[in-house]
Amino acid sequence: MSSEALSPETVMRQMKQNGVTDVVWLPDSETNWLFLLMKADPDLRLVGVTREGHACSITAGLYAGGRKPMMLIQNTGMLESGDSIRGWLMGLNVPVVLMVGYRGYTRHGVNTDTAATYTERFLMAFNIPFFLIENDSDSDRITKAFELADKTRQPVVVLVGDEYHGFNR
Amino acid sequence: MMHTAELLQVFAAHRGDAIVISGRGGKQWLQISDTALDLPLGDPAMGGHSGFGLGLALAQPDKRVVLFDSEGDILMSLGQLATIAEQAPANFYHFILDNEVYATTGGQPVPGAKTVDYAAMAKACGYPRAFSFSDLADFKRELPAILGAPGPVFVALKVLPEVENTPIGQRVRWRKRSSDKVVSDARAALGVG
């Protein structure tokens, strides 16, 4: 693994540091190593969904009951989830971080995958703040995302530009 | 077919200290109870009530969580049944009010209105117990046993449609609290807010 990579251990450390209790998620091609780490942690509950929009209402329910959930999905699923993000997260003032796999991200902006083309435009249209992380040295932005979510009581997105760097090793 | 208000009255007698997400029965439940542990969320985004109920049940395992969902919501998010069954919260009681139509948009039939067996689908997804009722007396007789055993349990209830056809902007707003206030009230009452 390149030293420029974002390691799943780093992501996991950030999650623990910020008190995440539950991860509501749907696998994408980049997060399998993180899944194995999460699964091995007895203090973390994983709630798998069959469609990304479902994760929003589950997250809202967990928050209503006093847990600190995080969502882990891919940008394609985020695009599909627009109305659920609006209604169940933004509408209910749920302070949650969404870790979003940035499929198609190329850093230089010449995309061949429209999932990447519309990702940041979608977030700007919904007025959802976002941070981009590409390697371990960016990981403190995850904590900044949690802080911003708590401060604004709104969802904040962390875009994981992992396809470029091989997050999945 | 049952009247929603009547079956909610039957349930109210057995509610105990359960958290109630009134879902599609919100307007009628508001006439019965409106405490901080009653969650009339309105319709944040269709299809999500079951997910919210699951999340709340997982977060509060010592409290019974009762949801009055609908067949239209279930049809929009069938996969939630698999997720709920996998998580299997023993404190989750999942009722659906099946009026066979989209009542708030004028009463158009839902796909499969006369053919879908929701209780069978829940059972097939892995709910340990699932029931269907269309008669109030049967529901009244069985309800104590349903609530007296662990969840997750799924209960499909055939209800008469109460169709609304007035333009949304002209409808009387029945909710007294906004959705975000409902959540913050619940968090305060549960000691987590």
CSV table of C-alpha atoms in Angstrom, one decimal:
chain,number,residue,atom,x,y,z
A,1,MET,CA,0.0,0.0,0.0
A,2,SER,CA,1.3,3.4,-0.9
A,3,SER,CA,2.2,5.8,1.9
A,4,GLU,CA,-0.1,8.2,0.2
A,5,ALA,CA,-3.1,5.9,0.8
A,6,LEU,CA,-5.9,6.3,3.2
A,7,SER,CA,-5.9,3.3,5.4
A,8,PRO,CA,-9.0,1.8,6.8
A,9,GLU,CA,-7.3,1.7,10.3
A,10,THR,CA,-7.0,5.5,10.1
A,11,VAL,CA,-10.7,5.9,9.3
A,12,MET,CA,-11.6,3.5,12.1
A,13,ARG,CA,-9.5,5.4,14.6
A,14,GLN,CA,-11.3,8.6,13.6
A,15,MET,CA,-14.7,7.0,14.0
A,16,LYS,CA,-13.8,5.7,17.5
A,17,GLN,CA,-12.3,9.0,18.5
A,18,ASN,CA,-15.5,10.7,17.6
A,19,GLY,CA,-17.7,8.3,19.6
A,20,VAL,CA,-19.5,6.5,16.7
A,21,THR,CA,-21.7,3.8,18.1
A,22,ASP,CA,-23.5,2.5,15.0
A,23,VAL,CA,-22.6,2.4,11.3
A,24,VAL,CA,-25.5,2.3,8.9
A,25,TRP,CA,-24.1,1.2,5.6
A,26,LEU,CA,-24.3,-0.4,2.2
A,27,PRO,CA,-21.1,-1.8,0.9
A,28,ASP,CA,-19.3,-0.3,-2.0
A,29,SER,CA,-16.3,-1.5,-3.9
A,30,GLU,CA,-13.9,0.5,-1.8
A,31,THR,CA,-14.8,-0.2,1.8
A,32,ASN,CA,-14.4,-4.0,2.3
A,33,TRP,CA,-11.3,-3.6,4.5
A,34,LEU,CA,-13.0,-1.1,6.6
A,35,PHE,CA,-16.0,-3.5,6.9
A,36,LEU,CA,-13.7,-6.3,8.2
A,37,LEU,CA,-12.3,-3.9,10.9
A,38,MET,CA,-15.7,-2.7,11.9
A,39,LYS,CA,-17.1,-6.2,12.1
A,40,ALA,CA,-14.3,-7.2,14.4
A,41,ASP,CA,-15.1,-4.4,16.8
A,42,PRO,CA,-17.6,-5.6,19.5
A,43,ASP,CA,-18.5,-2.0,20.5
A,44,LEU,CA,-19.7,-1.0,17.0
A,45,ARG,CA,-23.1,-2.0,15.7
A,46,LEU,CA,-23.4,-2.4,11.9
A,47,VAL,CA,-26.8,-2.0,10.3
A,48,GLY,CA,-26.7,-3.1,6.7
A,49,VAL,CA,-29.3,-1.7,4.4
A,50,THR,CA,-30.6,-2.7,0.9
A,51,ARG,CA,-30.9,0.8,-0.5
A,52,GLU,CA,-29.0,3.9,0.7
A,53,GLY,CA,-32.0,6.0,1.3
A,54,HIS,CA,-33.1,3.6,4.0
A,55,ALA,CA,-30.0,4.4,5.9
A,56,CYS,CA,-31.2,8.0,6.5
A,57,SER,CA,-34.4,7.1,8.5
A,58,ILE,CA,-32.5,4.4,10.5
A,59,THR,CA,-29.9,6.9,11.3
A,60,ALA,CA,-32.5,9.4,12.4
A,61,GLY,CA,-34.1,6.8,14.7
A,62,LEU,CA,-30.8,5.9,16.2
A,63,TYR,CA,-30.1,9.5,16.9
A,64,ALA,CA,-33.6,10.1,18.3
A,65,GLY,CA,-32.8,7.3,20.8
A,66,GLY,CA,-29.5,8.7,21.9
A,67,ARG,CA,-26.9,6.8,19.8
A,68,LYS,CA,-24.2,8.4,17.6
A,69,PRO,CA,-24.6,6.8,14.2
A,70,MET,CA,-22.5,7.3,11.1
A,71,MET,CA,-23.5,6.5,7.5
A,72,LEU,CA,-21.2,4.8,5.1
A,73,ILE,CA,-22.4,4.7,1.5
A,74,GLN,CA,-21.2,5.4,-2.1
A,75,ASN,CA,-21.9,8.6,-4.0
A,76,THR,CA,-24.2,6.7,-6.4
A,77,GLY,CA,-26.3,5.8,-3.4
A,78,MET,CA,-26.2,9.3,-2.0
A,79,LEU,CA,-27.6,10.6,-5.3
A,80,GLU,CA,-30.4,8.1,-5.0
A,81,SER,CA,-31.1,9.2,-1.5
A,82,GLY,CA,-31.8,12.8,-2.0
A,83,ASP,CA,-35.4,12.9,-0.6
A,84,SER,CA,-34.5,10.8,2.4
A,85,ILE,CA,-31.5,13.0,3.2
A,86,ARG,CA,-33.8,16.0,2.9
A,87,GLY,CA,-36.6,14.6,5.0
A,88,TRP,CA,-35.0,12.3,7.6
A,89,LEU,CA,-31.7,14.0,8.2
A,90,MET,CA,-31.9,17.7,7.3
A,91,GLY,CA,-35.6,18.0,8.3
A,92,LEU,CA,-35.2,16.3,11.7
A,93,ASN,CA,-31.9,18.2,12.5
A,94,VAL,CA,-29.8,15.0,12.7
A,95,PRO,CA,-26.1,15.8,13.2
A,96,VAL,CA,-24.5,12.9,11.3
A,97,VAL,CA,-21.4,12.3,9.2
A,98,LEU,CA,-21.9,10.5,5.9
A,99,MET,CA,-18.7,8.9,4.7
A,100,VAL,CA,-19.3,8.7,1.0
A,101,GLY,CA,-17.1,6.7,-1.4
A,102,TYR,CA,-16.3,9.1,-4.3
A,103,ARG,CA,-16.7,6.7,-7.2
A,104,GLY,CA,-15.1,8.1,-10.4
A,105,TYR,CA,-13.0,10.7,-8.6
A,106,THR,CA,-9.9,11.5,-10.6
A,107,ARG,CA,-8.5,14.6,-8.8
A,108,HIS,CA,-7.8,16.4,-12.1
A,109,GLY,CA,-11.5,16.8,-12.8
A,110,VAL,CA,-11.6,14.9,-16.1
A,111,ASN,CA,-14.2,12.4,-15.2
A,112,THR,CA,-15.4,9.5,-17.2
A,113,ASP,CA,-17.9,8.5,-14.6
A,114,THR,CA,-21.0,10.7,-14.2
A,115,ALA,CA,-21.3,9.6,-10.6
A,116,ALA,CA,-18.3,11.8,-9.9
A,117,THR,CA,-19.5,14.5,-12.2
A,118,TYR,CA,-22.6,15.1,-10.2
A,119,THR,CA,-21.4,14.4,-6.6
A,120,GLU,CA,-20.2,17.8,-5.5
A,121,ARG,CA,-23.0,19.5,-7.5
A,122,PHE,CA,-25.5,17.5,-5.6
A,123,LEU,CA,-24.0,18.4,-2.3
A,124,MET,CA,-23.9,22.1,-3.2
A,125,ALA,CA,-27.6,22.0,-4.4
A,126,PHE,CA,-28.6,20.5,-1.1
A,127,ASN,CA,-26.3,23.0,0.8
A,128,ILE,CA,-24.6,20.1,2.6
A,129,PRO,CA,-21.0,20.9,3.7
A,130,PHE,CA,-18.4,18.4,2.6
A,131,PHE,CA,-14.7,17.6,3.1
A,132,LEU,CA,-12.6,15.6,0.7
A,133,ILE,CA,-10.1,13.0,2.1
A,134,GLU,CA,-7.6,11.2,-0.1
A,135,ASN,CA,-4.9,9.9,2.3
A,136,ASP,CA,-4.0,9.5,6.0
A,137,SER,CA,-2.7,13.0,6.3
A,138,ASP,CA,-6.2,14.3,5.5
A,139,SER,CA,-7.9,12.2,8.2
A,140,ASP,CA,-8.3,15.1,10.7
A,141,ARG,CA,-10.9,16.4,8.3
A,142,ILE,CA,-13.1,13.5,9.5
A,143,THR,CA,-13.0,15.0,13.0
A,144,LYS,CA,-13.8,18.4,11.6
A,145,ALA,CA,-16.8,16.9,9.9
A,146,PHE,CA,-18.1,15.5,13.2
A,147,GLU,CA,-17.5,18.8,14.9
A,148,LEU,CA,-19.4,20.7,12.1
A,149,ALA,CA,-22.3,18.3,12.2
A,150,ASP,CA,-22.6,18.7,16.0
A,151,LYS,CA,-22.4,22.4,15.8
A,152,THR,CA,-24.9,22.8,13.0
A,153,ARG,CA,-27.2,19.8,13.9
A,154,GLN,CA,-27.1,18.9,10.2
A,155,PRO,CA,-25.6,16.2,8.1
A,156,VAL,CA,-22.0,16.7,6.9
A,157,VAL,CA,-20.3,14.6,4.1
A,158,VAL,CA,-16.8,13.3,4.0
A,159,LEU,CA,-16.0,12.3,0.4
A,160,VAL,CA,-13.5,9.5,0.3
A,161,GLY,CA,-11.5,10.0,-2.9
A,162,ASP,CA,-10.2,6.4,-2.5
A,163,GLU,CA,-10.4,5.0,-6.0
A,164,TYR,CA,-7.5,7.1,-7.0
A,165,HIS,CA,-5.4,6.0,-4.0
A,166,GLY,CA,-6.5,2.5,-3.5
A,167,PHE,CA,-8.2,2.6,-0.2
A,168,ASN,CA,-9.3,-0.9,-0.6
A,169,ARG,CA,-5.6,-2.1,-0.9
B,1,MET,CA,-62.0,-3.6,7.2
B,2,MET,CA,-61.5,-1.5,10.4
B,3,HIS,CA,-61.6,2.1,11.2
B,4,THR,CA,-58.1,3.4,12.1
B,5,ALA,CA,-59.4,5.5,15.0
B,6,GLU,CA,-61.2,2.4,16.5
B,7,LEU,CA,-58.2,0.1,16.3
B,8,LEU,CA,-55.9,2.8,17.7
B,9,GLN,CA,-58.4,3.0,20.7
B,10,VAL,CA,-58.0,-0.7,21.1
B,11,PHE,CA,-54.3,-0.4,21.1
B,12,ALA,CA,-54.3,2.5,23.5
B,13,ALA,CA,-55.6,0.3,26.3
B,14,HIS,CA,-52.5,-1.9,26.0
B,15,ARG,CA,-49.9,0.7,25.2
B,16,GLY,CA,-48.3,0.9,28.6
B,17,ASP,CA,-45.1,2.9,28.5
B,18,ALA,CA,-44.3,2.2,24.8
B,19,ILE,CA,-42.9,4.8,22.5
B,20,VAL,CA,-45.5,5.3,19.7
B,21,ILE,CA,-44.5,6.4,16.2
B,22,SER,CA,-48.0,7.1,14.9
B,23,GLY,CA,-47.0,7.2,11.2
B,24,ARG,CA,-50.0,7.1,8.9
B,25,GLY,CA,-52.3,6.9,11.9
B,26,GLY,CA,-50.9,10.2,13.2
B,27,LYS,CA,-54.0,12.3,12.9
B,28,GLN,CA,-56.2,9.8,14.7
B,29,TRP,CA,-53.5,9.0,17.4
B,30,LEU,CA,-53.2,12.7,18.2
B,31,GLN,CA,-56.7,12.6,19.5
B,32,ILE,CA,-55.7,9.8,21.9
B,33,SER,CA,-52.2,10.8,23.1
B,34,ASP,CA,-49.7,13.6,22.5
B,35,THR,CA,-46.8,13.2,25.0
B,36,ALA,CA,-43.1,13.5,24.3
B,37,LEU,CA,-43.1,9.7,23.7
B,38,ASP,CA,-45.7,10.0,21.0
B,39,LEU,CA,-43.9,10.7,17.7
B,40,PRO,CA,-46.2,12.2,15.0
B,41,LEU,CA,-43.5,12.7,12.5
B,42,GLY,CA,-45.8,13.4,9.6
B,43,ASP,CA,-44.2,12.3,6.4
B,44,PRO,CA,-40.5,13.3,6.4
B,45,ALA,CA,-39.9,11.1,3.2
B,46,MET,CA,-42.2,8.3,2.2
B,47,GLY,CA,-41.0,4.8,3.0
B,48,GLY,CA,-38.8,5.7,5.9
B,49,HIS,CA,-41.0,5.2,9.0
B,50,SER,CA,-40.0,1.5,9.4
B,51,GLY,CA,-36.3,2.5,9.3
B,52,PHE,CA,-36.9,5.2,11.9
B,53,GLY,CA,-38.7,2.7,14.1
B,54,LEU,CA,-35.9,0.2,13.8
B,55,GLY,CA,-33.3,2.8,14.7
B,56,LEU,CA,-35.2,4.0,17.7
B,57,ALA,CA,-35.8,0.4,18.9
B,58,LEU,CA,-32.1,-0.5,18.6
B,59,ALA,CA,-31.2,2.7,20.5
B,60,GLN,CA,-33.7,2.1,23.3
B,61,PRO,CA,-33.7,-1.7,23.8
B,62,ASP,CA,-35.5,-1.4,27.2
B,63,LYS,CA,-38.5,0.3,25.8
B,64,ARG,CA,-41.2,-1.1,23.6
B,65,VAL,CA,-41.3,0.8,20.3
B,66,VAL,CA,-44.6,0.6,18.4
B,67,LEU,CA,-44.9,1.9,14.8
B,68,PHE,CA,-48.1,2.4,12.7
B,69,ASP,CA,-46.7,2.2,9.2
B,70,SER,CA,-48.6,1.9,6.0
B,71,GLU,CA,-48.7,-0.5,3.0
B,72,GLY,CA,-47.7,2.4,0.7
B,73,ASP,CA,-44.6,3.0,2.8
B,74,ILE,CA,-43.7,-0.6,2.9
B,75,LEU,CA,-44.0,-1.0,-0.8
B,76,MET,CA,-41.6,1.9,-1.3
B,77,SER,CA,-39.0,0.2,0.9
B,78,LEU,CA,-39.4,-3.5,1.0
B,79,GLY,CA,-35.8,-4.0,1.7
B,80,GLN,CA,-36.3,-2.5,5.1
B,81,LEU,CA,-38.1,-5.7,6.1
B,82,ALA,CA,-34.9,-7.7,5.6
B,83,THR,CA,-32.8,-5.2,7.6
B,84,ILE,CA,-35.3,-5.2,10.5
B,85,ALA,CA,-35.5,-9.0,10.5
B,86,GLU,CA,-31.7,-9.2,10.5
B,87,GLN,CA,-31.3,-6.8,13.4
B,88,ALA,CA,-34.3,-8.4,15.1
B,89,PRO,CA,-35.0,-5.9,17.9
B,90,ALA,CA,-37.1,-7.7,20.5
B,91,ASN,CA,-38.8,-4.5,21.5
B,92,PHE,CA,-40.1,-3.5,18.0
B,93,TYR,CA,-43.8,-3.9,17.2
B,94,HIS,CA,-44.4,-3.1,13.5
B,95,PHE,CA,-48.1,-2.5,12.6
B,96,ILE,CA,-49.2,-1.4,9.1
B,97,LEU,CA,-52.4,0.3,8.3
B,98,ASP,CA,-53.3,-1.1,4.9
B,99,ASN,CA,-56.1,0.9,3.2
B,100,GLU,CA,-55.1,-0.4,-0.3
B,101,VAL,CA,-54.8,3.2,-1.6
B,102,TYR,CA,-52.7,6.3,-1.6
B,103,ALA,CA,-55.2,8.1,0.6
B,104,THR,CA,-53.5,11.5,0.8
B,105,THR,CA,-53.3,11.9,-2.9
B,106,GLY,CA,-56.9,11.1,-3.7
B,107,GLY,CA,-57.3,7.4,-3.2
B,108,GLN,CA,-55.5,5.8,-6.2
B,109,PRO,CA,-54.9,2.1,-5.6
B,110,VAL,CA,-51.4,1.0,-4.6
B,111,PRO,CA,-49.8,-1.6,-6.9
B,112,GLY,CA,-51.0,-5.1,-5.8
B,113,ALA,CA,-53.7,-3.6,-3.6
B,114,LYS,CA,-55.7,-6.8,-3.6
B,115,THR,CA,-52.9,-9.3,-4.0
B,116,VAL,CA,-50.0,-8.5,-1.8
B,117,ASP,CA,-49.7,-10.5,1.5
B,118,TYR,CA,-47.7,-8.2,3.7
B,119,ALA,CA,-47.5,-10.5,6.7
B,120,ALA,CA,-46.3,-13.3,4.5
B,121,MET,CA,-43.6,-11.0,3.1
B,122,ALA,CA,-42.5,-10.0,6.6
B,123,LYS,CA,-42.4,-13.6,7.6
B,124,ALA,CA,-40.4,-14.5,4.5
B,125,CYS,CA,-37.9,-11.8,5.3
B,126,GLY,CA,-37.3,-13.3,8.7
B,127,TYR,CA,-39.7,-11.7,11.2
B,128,PRO,CA,-40.4,-14.4,13.8
B,129,ARG,CA,-44.1,-13.5,14.1
B,130,ALA,CA,-46.5,-11.9,11.6
B,131,PHE,CA,-50.2,-11.5,11.6
B,132,SER,CA,-53.1,-10.1,9.5
B,133,PHE,CA,-56.4,-8.8,10.7
B,134,SER,CA,-59.4,-7.3,9.0
B,135,ASP,CA,-61.9,-7.6,11.8
B,136,LEU,CA,-61.8,-5.4,14.9
B,137,ALA,CA,-63.0,-8.1,17.3
B,138,ASP,CA,-60.3,-10.5,16.2
B,139,PHE,CA,-57.6,-7.8,16.6
B,140,LYS,CA,-58.9,-6.9,20.0
B,141,ARG,CA,-58.8,-10.5,21.1
B,142,GLU,CA,-55.3,-11.2,19.9
B,143,LEU,CA,-53.6,-7.9,20.7
B,144,PRO,CA,-52.6,-8.6,24.3
B,145,ALA,CA,-50.8,-11.8,23.3
B,146,ILE,CA,-49.1,-10.0,20.4
B,147,LEU,CA,-47.8,-7.2,22.6
B,148,GLY,CA,-47.0,-9.6,25.4
B,149,ALA,CA,-44.4,-11.6,23.5
B,150,PRO,CA,-41.0,-10.4,22.2
B,151,GLY,CA,-40.6,-8.7,18.8
B,152,PRO,CA,-39.9,-8.1,16.1
B,153,VAL,CA,-43.5,-8.7,15.2
B,154,PHE,CA,-45.4,-7.6,12.1
B,155,VAL,CA,-49.1,-6.9,12.1
B,156,ALA,CA,-51.0,-6.1,8.9
B,157,LEU,CA,-54.3,-4.3,9.5
B,158,LYS,CA,-56.9,-3.8,6.8
B,159,VAL,CA,-58.4,-0.3,7.3
B,160,LEU,CA,-61.0,1.8,5.6
B,161,PRO,CA,-59.4,4.5,3.4
B,162,GLU,CA,-59.8,8.1,4.6
B,163,VAL,CA,-59.2,9.8,1.3
B,164,GLU,CA,-58.1,13.4,1.1
B,165,ASN,CA,-58.5,15.2,-2.2
B,166,THR,CA,-58.1,18.8,-1.1
B,167,PRO,CA,-55.0,20.6,-2.5
B,168,ILE,CA,-52.2,20.2,0.0
B,169,GLY,CA,-52.0,24.0,0.6
B,170,GLN,CA,-55.6,24.1,1.6
B,171,ARG,CA,-55.6,21.2,4.1
B,172,VAL,CA,-56.0,21.8,7.8
B,173,ARG,CA,-52.6,21.1,9.5
B,174,TRP,CA,-53.3,18.5,12.2
B,175,ARG,CA,-49.9,18.4,13.8
B,176,LYS,CA,-49.2,20.5,16.8
B,177,ARG,CA,-45.4,20.1,16.7
B,178,SER,CA,-42.9,20.2,13.8
B,179,SER,CA,-41.0,17.0,13.1
B,180,ASP,CA,-37.7,18.2,14.5
B,181,LYS,CA,-39.5,19.3,17.7
B,182,VAL,CA,-41.0,15.9,18.0
B,183,VAL,CA,-37.5,14.4,17.9
B,184,SER,CA,-36.0,16.9,20.3
B,185,ASP,CA,-38.9,16.3,22.7
B,186,ALA,CA,-38.4,12.6,22.5
B,187,ARG,CA,-34.7,12.9,23.1
B,188,ALA,CA,-35.3,15.1,26.2
B,189,ALA,CA,-37.9,12.7,27.6
B,190,LEU,CA,-35.5,9.7,27.1
B,191,GLY,CA,-32.8,11.6,28.8
B,192,VAL,CA,-30.5,11.7,25.8
B,193,GLY,CA,-31.1,15.2,24.5
